[in-house]
Coordinates of C-alpha atoms in Angstrom, one line a residue:
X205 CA 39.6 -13.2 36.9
X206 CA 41.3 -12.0 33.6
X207 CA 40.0 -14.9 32.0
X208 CA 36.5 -14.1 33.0
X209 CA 36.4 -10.7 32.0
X210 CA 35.6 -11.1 28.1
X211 CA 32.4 -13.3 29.7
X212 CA 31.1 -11.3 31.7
X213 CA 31.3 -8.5 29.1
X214 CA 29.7 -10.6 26.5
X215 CA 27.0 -11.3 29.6
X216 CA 26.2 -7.8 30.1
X217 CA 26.3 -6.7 25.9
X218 CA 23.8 -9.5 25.9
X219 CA 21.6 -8.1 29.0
X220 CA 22.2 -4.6 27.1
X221 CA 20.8 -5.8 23.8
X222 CA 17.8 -6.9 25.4
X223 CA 16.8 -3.6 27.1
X224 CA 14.2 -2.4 24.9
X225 CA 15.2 1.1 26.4
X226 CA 18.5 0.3 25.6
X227 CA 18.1 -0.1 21.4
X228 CA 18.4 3.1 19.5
X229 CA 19.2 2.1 16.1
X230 CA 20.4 4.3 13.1
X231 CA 21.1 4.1 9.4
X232 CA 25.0 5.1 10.5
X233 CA 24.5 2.7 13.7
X234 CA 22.3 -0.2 12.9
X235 CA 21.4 -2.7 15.7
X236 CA 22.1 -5.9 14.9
X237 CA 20.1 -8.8 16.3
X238 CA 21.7 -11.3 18.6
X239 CA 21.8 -14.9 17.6
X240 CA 18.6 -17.1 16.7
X241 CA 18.6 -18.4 20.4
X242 CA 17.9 -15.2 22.1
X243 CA 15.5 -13.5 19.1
X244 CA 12.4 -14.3 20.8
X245 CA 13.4 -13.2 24.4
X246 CA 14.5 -9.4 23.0
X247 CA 11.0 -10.1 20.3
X248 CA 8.7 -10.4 23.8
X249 CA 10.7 -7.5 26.0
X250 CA 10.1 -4.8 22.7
X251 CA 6.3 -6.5 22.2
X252 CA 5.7 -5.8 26.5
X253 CA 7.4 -2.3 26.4
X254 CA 5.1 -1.0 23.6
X255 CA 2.4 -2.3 25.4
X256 CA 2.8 -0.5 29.0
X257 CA -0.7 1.3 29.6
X258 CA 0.2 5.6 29.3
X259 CA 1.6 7.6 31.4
X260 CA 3.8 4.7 33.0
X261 CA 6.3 5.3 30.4
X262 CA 8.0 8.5 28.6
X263 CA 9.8 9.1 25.2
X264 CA 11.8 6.3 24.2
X265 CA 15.4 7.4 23.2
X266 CA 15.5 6.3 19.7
X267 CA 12.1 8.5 18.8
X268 CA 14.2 11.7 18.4
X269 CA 16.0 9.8 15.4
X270 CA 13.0 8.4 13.8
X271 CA 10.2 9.2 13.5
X272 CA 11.1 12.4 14.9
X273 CA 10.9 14.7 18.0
X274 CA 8.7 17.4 18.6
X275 CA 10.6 20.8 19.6
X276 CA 7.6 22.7 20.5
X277 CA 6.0 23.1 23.7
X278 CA 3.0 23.9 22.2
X279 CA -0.5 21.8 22.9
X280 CA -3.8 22.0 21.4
X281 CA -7.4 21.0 22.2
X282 CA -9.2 20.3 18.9
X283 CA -12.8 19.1 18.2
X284 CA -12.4 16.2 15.4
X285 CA -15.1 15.4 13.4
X286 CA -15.3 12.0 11.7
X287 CA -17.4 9.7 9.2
X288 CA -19.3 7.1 10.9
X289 CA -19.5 4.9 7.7
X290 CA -16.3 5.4 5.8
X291 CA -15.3 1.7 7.3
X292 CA -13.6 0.2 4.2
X293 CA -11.7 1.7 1.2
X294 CA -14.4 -0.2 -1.3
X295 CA -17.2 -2.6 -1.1
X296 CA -15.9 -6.0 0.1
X297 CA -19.2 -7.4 -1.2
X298 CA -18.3 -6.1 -4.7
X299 CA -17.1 -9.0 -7.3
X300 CA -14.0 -6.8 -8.5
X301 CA -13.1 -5.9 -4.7
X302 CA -9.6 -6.2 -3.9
X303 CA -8.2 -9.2 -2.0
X304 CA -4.3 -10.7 -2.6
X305 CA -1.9 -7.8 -1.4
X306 CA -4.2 -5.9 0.9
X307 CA -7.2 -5.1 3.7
X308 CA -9.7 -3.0 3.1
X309 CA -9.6 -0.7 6.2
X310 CA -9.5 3.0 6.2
X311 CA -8.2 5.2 8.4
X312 CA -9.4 9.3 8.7
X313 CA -6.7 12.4 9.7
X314 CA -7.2 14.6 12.4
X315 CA -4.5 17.0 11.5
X316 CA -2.7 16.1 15.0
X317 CA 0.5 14.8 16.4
X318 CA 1.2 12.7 19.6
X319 CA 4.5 13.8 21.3
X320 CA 6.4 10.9 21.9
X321 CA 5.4 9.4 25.3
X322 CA 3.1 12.1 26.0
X323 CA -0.4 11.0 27.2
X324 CA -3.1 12.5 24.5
X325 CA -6.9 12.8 26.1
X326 CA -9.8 11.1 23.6
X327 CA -13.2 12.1 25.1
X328 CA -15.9 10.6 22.9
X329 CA -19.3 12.0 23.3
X330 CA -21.0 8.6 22.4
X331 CA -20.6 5.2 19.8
X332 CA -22.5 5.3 16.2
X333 CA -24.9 2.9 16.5
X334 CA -23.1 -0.4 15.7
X335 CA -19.9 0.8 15.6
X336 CA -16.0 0.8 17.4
X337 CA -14.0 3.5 17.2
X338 CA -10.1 3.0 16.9
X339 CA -7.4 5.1 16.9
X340 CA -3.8 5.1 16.1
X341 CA -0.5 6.5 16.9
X342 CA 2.0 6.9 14.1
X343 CA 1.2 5.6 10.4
X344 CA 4.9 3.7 10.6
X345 CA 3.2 0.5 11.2
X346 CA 5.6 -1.8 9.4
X347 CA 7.2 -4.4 11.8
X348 CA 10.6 -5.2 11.9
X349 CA 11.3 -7.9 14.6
X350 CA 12.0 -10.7 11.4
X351 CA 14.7 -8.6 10.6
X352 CA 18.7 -9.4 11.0
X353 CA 19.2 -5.4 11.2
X354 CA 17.5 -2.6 12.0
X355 CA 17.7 0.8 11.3
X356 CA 14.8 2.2 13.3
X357 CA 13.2 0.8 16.3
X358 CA 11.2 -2.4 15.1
X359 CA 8.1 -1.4 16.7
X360 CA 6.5 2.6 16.4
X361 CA 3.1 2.3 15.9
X362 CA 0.3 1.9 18.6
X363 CA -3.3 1.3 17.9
X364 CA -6.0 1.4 21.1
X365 CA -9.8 0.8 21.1
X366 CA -11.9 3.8 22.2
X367 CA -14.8 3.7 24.8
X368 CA -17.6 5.9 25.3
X369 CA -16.0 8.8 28.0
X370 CA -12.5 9.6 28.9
X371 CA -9.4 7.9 27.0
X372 CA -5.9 7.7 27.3
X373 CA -3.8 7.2 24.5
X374 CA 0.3 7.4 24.4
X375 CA 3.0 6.1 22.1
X376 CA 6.4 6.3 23.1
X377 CA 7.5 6.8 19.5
X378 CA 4.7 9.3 19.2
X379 CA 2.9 10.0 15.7
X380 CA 0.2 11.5 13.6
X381 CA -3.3 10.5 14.7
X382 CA -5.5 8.5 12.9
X383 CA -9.1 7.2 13.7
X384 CA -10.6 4.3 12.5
X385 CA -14.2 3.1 12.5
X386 CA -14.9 -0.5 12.4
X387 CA -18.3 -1.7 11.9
X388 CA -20.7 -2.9 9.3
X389 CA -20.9 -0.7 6.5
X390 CA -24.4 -2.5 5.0
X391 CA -26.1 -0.8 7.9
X392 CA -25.9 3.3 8.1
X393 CA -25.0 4.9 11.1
X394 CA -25.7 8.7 11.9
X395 CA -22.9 10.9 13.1
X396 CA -22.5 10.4 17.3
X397 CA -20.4 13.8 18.0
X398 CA -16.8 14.9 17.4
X399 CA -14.0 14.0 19.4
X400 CA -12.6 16.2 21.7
X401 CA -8.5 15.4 21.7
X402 CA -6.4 17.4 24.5
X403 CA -2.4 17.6 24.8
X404 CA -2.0 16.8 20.7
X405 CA 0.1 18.5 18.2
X406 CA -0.8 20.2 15.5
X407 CA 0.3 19.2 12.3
X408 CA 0.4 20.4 9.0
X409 CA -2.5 18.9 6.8
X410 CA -3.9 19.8 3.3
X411 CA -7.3 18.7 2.2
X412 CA -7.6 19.0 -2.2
X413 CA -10.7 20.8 -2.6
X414 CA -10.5 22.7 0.4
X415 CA -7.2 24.1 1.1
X416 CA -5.7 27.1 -0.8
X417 CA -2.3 28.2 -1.1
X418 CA -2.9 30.9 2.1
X419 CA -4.3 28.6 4.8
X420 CA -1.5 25.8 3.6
X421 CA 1.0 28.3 4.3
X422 CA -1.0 28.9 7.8
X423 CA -1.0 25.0 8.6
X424 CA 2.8 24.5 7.8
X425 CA 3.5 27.2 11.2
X426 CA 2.6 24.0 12.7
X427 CA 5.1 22.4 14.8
X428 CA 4.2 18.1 14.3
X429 CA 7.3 16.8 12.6
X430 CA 4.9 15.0 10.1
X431 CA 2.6 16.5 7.7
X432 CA -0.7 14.8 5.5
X433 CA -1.2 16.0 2.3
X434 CA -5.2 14.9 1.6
X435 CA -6.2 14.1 -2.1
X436 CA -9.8 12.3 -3.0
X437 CA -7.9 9.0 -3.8
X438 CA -4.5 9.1 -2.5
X439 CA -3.1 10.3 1.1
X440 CA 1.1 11.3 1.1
X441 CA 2.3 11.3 4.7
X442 CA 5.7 12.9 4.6
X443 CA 7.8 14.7 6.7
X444 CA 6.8 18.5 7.6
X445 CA 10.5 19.9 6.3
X446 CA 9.7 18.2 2.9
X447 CA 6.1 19.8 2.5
X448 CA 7.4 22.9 3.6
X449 CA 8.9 23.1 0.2
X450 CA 5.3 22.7 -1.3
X451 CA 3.7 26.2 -2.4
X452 CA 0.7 24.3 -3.0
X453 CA 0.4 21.1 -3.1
X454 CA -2.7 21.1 -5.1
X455 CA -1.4 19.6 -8.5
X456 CA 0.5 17.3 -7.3
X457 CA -2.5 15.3 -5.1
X458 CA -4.4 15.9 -8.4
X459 CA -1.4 13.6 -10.1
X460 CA -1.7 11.3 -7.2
X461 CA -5.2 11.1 -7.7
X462 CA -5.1 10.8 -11.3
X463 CA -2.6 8.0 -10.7
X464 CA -5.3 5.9 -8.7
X465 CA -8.0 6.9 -11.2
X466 CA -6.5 4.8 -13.8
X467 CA -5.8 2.3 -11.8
X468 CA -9.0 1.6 -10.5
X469 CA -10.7 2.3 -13.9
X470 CA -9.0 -0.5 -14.8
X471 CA -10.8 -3.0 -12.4
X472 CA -13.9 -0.7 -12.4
X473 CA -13.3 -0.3 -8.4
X474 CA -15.9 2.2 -7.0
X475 CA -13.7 3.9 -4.4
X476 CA -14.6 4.9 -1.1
X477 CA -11.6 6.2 0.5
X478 CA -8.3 6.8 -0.3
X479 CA -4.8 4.7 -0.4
X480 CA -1.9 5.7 1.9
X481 CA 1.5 6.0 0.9
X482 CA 4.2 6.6 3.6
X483 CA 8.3 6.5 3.1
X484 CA 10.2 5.4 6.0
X485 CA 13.3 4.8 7.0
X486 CA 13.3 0.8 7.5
X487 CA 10.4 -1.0 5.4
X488 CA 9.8 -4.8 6.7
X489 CA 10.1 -6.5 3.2
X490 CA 12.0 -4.8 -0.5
X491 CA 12.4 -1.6 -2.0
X492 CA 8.9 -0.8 -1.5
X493 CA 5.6 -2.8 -0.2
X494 CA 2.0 -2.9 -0.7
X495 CA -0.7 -2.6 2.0
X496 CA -2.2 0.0 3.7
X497 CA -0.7 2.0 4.0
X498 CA 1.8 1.0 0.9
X499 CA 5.7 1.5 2.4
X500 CA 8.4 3.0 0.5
X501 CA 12.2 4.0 1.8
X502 CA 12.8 7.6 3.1
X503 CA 15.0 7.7 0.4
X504 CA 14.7 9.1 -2.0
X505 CA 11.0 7.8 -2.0
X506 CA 10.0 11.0 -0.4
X507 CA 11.4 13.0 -2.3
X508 CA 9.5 11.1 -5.4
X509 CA 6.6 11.6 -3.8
X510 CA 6.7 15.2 -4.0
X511 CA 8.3 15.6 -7.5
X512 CA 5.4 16.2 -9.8
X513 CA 8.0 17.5 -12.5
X514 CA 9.8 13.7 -12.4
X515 CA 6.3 12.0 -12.1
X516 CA 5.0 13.8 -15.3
X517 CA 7.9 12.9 -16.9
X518 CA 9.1 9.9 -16.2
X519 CA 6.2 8.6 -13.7
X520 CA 7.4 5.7 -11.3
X521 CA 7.2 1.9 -12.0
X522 CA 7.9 1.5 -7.8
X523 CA 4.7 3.5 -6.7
X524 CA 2.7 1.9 -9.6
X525 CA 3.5 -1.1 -9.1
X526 CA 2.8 -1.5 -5.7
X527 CA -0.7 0.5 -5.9
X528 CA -1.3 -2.4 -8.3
X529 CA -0.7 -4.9 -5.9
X530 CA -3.4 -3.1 -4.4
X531 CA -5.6 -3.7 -6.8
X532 CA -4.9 -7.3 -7.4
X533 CA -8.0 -9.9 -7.2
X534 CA -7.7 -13.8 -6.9
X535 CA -10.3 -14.3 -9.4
X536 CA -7.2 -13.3 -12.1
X537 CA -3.8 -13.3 -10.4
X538 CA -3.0 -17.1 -10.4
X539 CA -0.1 -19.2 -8.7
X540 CA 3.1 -17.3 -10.2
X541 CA 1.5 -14.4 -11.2
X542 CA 1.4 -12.1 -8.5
X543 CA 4.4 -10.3 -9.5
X544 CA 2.5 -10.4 -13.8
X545 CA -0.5 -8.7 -13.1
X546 CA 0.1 -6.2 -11.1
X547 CA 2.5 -4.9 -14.1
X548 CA -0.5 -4.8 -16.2
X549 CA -1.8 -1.5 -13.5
X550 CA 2.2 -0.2 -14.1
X551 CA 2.3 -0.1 -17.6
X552 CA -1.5 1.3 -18.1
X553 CA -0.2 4.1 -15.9
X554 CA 3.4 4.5 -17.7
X555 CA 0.9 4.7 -20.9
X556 CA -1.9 7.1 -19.8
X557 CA 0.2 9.3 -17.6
X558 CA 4.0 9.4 -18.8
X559 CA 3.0 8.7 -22.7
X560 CA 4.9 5.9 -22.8
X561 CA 4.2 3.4 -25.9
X562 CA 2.2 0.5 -25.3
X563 CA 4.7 -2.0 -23.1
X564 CA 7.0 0.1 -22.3
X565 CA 7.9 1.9 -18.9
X566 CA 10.4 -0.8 -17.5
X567 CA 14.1 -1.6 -18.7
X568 CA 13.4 -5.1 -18.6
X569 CA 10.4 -4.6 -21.1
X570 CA 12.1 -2.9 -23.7
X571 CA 13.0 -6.2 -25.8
X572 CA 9.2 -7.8 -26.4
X573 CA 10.4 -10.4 -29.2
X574 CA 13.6 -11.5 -26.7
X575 CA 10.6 -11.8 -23.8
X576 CA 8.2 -13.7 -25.6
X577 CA 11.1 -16.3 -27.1
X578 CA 12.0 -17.0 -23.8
X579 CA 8.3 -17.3 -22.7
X580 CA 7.9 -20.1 -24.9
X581 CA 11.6 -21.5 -24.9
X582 CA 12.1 -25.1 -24.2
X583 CA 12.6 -24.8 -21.2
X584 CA 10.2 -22.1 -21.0
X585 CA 11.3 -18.6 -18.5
X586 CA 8.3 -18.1 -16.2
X587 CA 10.2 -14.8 -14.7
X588 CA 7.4 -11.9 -14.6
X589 CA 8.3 -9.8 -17.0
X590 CA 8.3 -12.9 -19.5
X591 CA 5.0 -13.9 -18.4
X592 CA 3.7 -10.3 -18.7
X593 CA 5.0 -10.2 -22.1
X594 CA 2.5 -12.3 -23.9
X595 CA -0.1 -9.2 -22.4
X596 CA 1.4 -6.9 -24.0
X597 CA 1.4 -8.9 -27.7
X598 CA -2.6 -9.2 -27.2
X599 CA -3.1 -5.4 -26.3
X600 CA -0.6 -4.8 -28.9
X601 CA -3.3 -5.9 -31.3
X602 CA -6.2 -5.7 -29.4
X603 CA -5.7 -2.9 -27.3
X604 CA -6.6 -2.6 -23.2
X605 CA -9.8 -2.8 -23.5
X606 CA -10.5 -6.6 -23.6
X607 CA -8.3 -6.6 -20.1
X608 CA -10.7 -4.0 -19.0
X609 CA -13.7 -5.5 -19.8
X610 CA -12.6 -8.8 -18.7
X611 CA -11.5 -7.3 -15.0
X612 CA -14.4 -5.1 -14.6
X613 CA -16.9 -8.1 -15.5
X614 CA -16.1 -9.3 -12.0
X615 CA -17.8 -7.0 -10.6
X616 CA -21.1 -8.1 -11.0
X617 CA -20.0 -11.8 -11.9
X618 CA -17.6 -13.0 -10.1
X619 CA -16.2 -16.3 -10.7
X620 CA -17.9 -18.2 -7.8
X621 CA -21.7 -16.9 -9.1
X622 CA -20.1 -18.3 -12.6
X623 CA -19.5 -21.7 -10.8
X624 CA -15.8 -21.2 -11.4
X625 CA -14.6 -22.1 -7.5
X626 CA -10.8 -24.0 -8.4
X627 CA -7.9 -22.0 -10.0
X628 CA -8.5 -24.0 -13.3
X629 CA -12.1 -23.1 -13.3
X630 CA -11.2 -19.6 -12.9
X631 CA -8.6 -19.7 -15.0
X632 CA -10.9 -21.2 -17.7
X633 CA -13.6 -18.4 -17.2
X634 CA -10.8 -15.6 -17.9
X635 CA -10.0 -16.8 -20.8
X636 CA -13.5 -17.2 -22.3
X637 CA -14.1 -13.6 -21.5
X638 CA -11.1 -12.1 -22.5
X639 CA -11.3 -14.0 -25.4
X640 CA -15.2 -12.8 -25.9
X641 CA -14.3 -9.0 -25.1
X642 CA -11.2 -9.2 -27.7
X643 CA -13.6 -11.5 -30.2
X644 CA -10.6 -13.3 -30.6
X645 CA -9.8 -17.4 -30.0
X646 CA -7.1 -16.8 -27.5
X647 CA -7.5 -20.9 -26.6
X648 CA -4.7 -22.6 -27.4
X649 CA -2.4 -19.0 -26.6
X650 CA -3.4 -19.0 -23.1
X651 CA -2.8 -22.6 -23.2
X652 CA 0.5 -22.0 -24.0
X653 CA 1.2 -19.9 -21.2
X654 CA -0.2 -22.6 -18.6
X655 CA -4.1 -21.8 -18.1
X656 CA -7.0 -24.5 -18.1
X657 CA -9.0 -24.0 -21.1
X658 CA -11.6 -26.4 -21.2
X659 CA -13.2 -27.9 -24.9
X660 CA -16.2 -26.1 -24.0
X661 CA -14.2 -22.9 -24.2
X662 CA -12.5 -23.6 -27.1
X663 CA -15.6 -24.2 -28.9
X664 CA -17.4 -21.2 -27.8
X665 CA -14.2 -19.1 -29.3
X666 CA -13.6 -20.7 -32.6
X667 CA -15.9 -18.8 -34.1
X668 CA -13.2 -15.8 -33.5
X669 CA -10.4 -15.4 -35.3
X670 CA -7.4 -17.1 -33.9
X671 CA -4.7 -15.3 -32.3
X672 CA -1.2 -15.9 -32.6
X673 CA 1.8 -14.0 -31.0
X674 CA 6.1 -14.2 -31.9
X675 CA 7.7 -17.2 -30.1
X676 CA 4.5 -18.9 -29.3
X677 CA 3.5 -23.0 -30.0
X678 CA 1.9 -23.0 -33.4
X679 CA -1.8 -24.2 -32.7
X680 CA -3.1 -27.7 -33.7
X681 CA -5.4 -27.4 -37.2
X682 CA -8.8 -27.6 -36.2

């Protein structure tokens, strides 16, 4: 029977671990995954468990670590109004729309909280015409399951469709509560009624443009352990201790704003609703991630978030960079380059907003001539910031604005309507443009760095003059 003992233990840590109740990871005591063999057992259990229908189910034990309890007793019934056509964050339609790193969905605050496992009521009046309502429980929608370790629960986010009448809605993580209206955004629906949501908890919200420092300071008595801070272009989710240290956050979601303002200026992207950006305290994939919302750690992202002061000063390659990714289009972000381009949104933001010089803004970019002899080494380095470097030597003579107009000529041309349907072909038709906007021959550089250029390109430039940059193949004599 001694013998047997450190079996049947194992047998019942085993059974433990795969008790979805029974997982209540933290940073200090991670939960670490059992072996490959038994992954998709504990994967289905956690999947089933998130899924029970409301009110079968109460808090789930690790909610009070993350992403927080709620103290108060305290329920409301509020009335939520909504936008029938905010459906996407753009036009999808649009040539310069976005389309590698992210969807285009949008999602609209209600200023309320679901208590973890606590059954919230949804009434809705009536459906826009030719349009689904959704709404969701918690904005931590980042999954973990791939993970070896977890410091959070893997799953906290719950998303249900709403009918016509009575809902009920319940996460047993809880969260902020977000609706979403799905639909097509080509044909214009009128407003169908507000919501009426029963058993919620307020949170603290700020809407730029509305707000003032007096009814923030009203809204922070709120007891929901999360807090939105609303701009026109940019929406910060963050914990309510942290805005409580916000007077007003008014400049600050004017930065954020300004932030996405270049950003999109760049590609010429009309905006229709604003990014996300919410830390937490496991993110599925690096230091930070693009999407929507874009991910960053707890810490010290949050605290990042808040510091205008260290923003103006020293801005923040992370939360640039991954807003580019954002931004990113297939038309112009070729095989390897996903990690190039998007620096082009970082270092127009480093410049505009921190008053960086041109190229600068990132330790690895501080030696241009090293970057650019490795480019075009033998063998030649194809890490991103070597590939981003022969950029900067162009706008270091031409300035942004060929980029600009190159990216923003998408809009209305993209590269299919141009016939340009293959990588090479698209490759090919940035390179004529950028060359045309700089009224430069940028052929045989861009050949250099890899891209197609056809002869017919090369023709249509030589009547530009050529462009060289430090490092790179001396061109052929025409």
């Amino acid at each position: 029977m001694r013998a047997l003992l450190p079996l049947l233990l194992a047998a019942l840590a085993l059974a433990q671990s795969s008790d979805p109740e029974a997982i209540v990871p933290t940073p200090k005591t991670p939960f670490a995954q059992p072996e490959a063999t038994a992954r998709p057992l504990l994967a289905r259990a956690i999947r089933e468990h998130m899924a029970k229908a409301p009110g079968t189910f109460g808090a789930h034990p690790a909610a009070a670590g993350f992403p927080g309890a709620v103290t108060s007793t305290e329920r409301v019934t509020r009335e939520i109004a909504y936008d029938p056509n905010r459906i996407h964050r753009w036009d999808v339609a649009a040539g310069n729309a976005p389309n590698l790193a992210t969807g285009p969905e949008s999602w609209q605050d209600t200023g309320l909280h679901a208590a973890p496992g606590e059954v919230v009521v949804i009434d809705v009046p009536a459906l826009p015409a030719g349009r689904q309502l959704k709404v969701h429980l918690g904005c931590h929608r980042d999954n973990l399951l791939r993970l070896d370790k977890w410091t959070r629960y893997p799953l906290i986010h719950r998303s249900f469709d709403l009918k016509v009448g009575r809902n009920e809605v319940a996460n047993a993580f809880g969260g902020l509560i977000l609706v979403q209206v799905l639909g097509d955004p080509k044909a214009k629906a009128p407003a169908a009624g507000p919501l009426r949501v029963s058993n919620a908890v307020a949170a603290p919200i700020y809407r730029l443009g509305e707000d003032t420092p007096e009814s923030w300071a009203r809204a922070l008595a709120a007891p929901g352990p999360w807090a939105t801070l609303a701009g026109k272009r940019a929406v910060l989710h963050v914990q309510t201790a942290a805005a409580r240290k916000l007077a007003d956050p008014r400049e600050l979601l004017e930065h954020w704003d300004r932030i996405l303002e270049v950003q999109d200026d760049l590609v010429g992207l009309e905006r229709l609703a604003p990014e996300r950006v919410v830390p937490d305290i496991q993110i599925s994939a690096g230091w930070m991630h693009s999407g929507y919302p874009f991910m960053c750690h707890l810490r010290p992202s949050q605290a990042h978030m808040l510091d205008l002061a260290r923003l103006r000063r020293e801005g923040d390659w992370g939360f640039f960079h991954e807003l580019g990714h954002n931004h990113q289009r297939r038309d112009w972000t070729f095989d390897g380059q996903v990690e190039v381009t998007v620096n082009w949104f970082s270092l127009i933001c480093m410049e505009q907003l921190v008053g960086k010089p041109l190229g600068q803004g990132h330790p690895s970019m501080r030696d241009l001539d090293g970057l650019l002899r490795a480019r075009f080494g033998t063998p030649a380095n194809l890490g991103p910031f070597e590939q981003l470097a022969p950029f900067v030597a162009l706008a270091r003579q031409h300035g942004w604005e060929p980029l600009r107009r190159t990216l923003r000529s998408y809009k209305d041309a993209p590269s299919e309507a141009a016939g340009a349907k293959d990588p090479a072909a698209r490759q090919d038709l940035f390179v004529r443009r950028y060359g045309a906007f700089a009224q430069a021959d940028v052929a045989d550089l861009f050949a250099a760095m890899g891209y197609a250029v056809t002869a017919a390109t090369r023709a249509e430039l030589s009547k530009f003059p050529r462009v060289t940059v430090p490092h790179a193949p001396e061109p052929a004599a025409r």
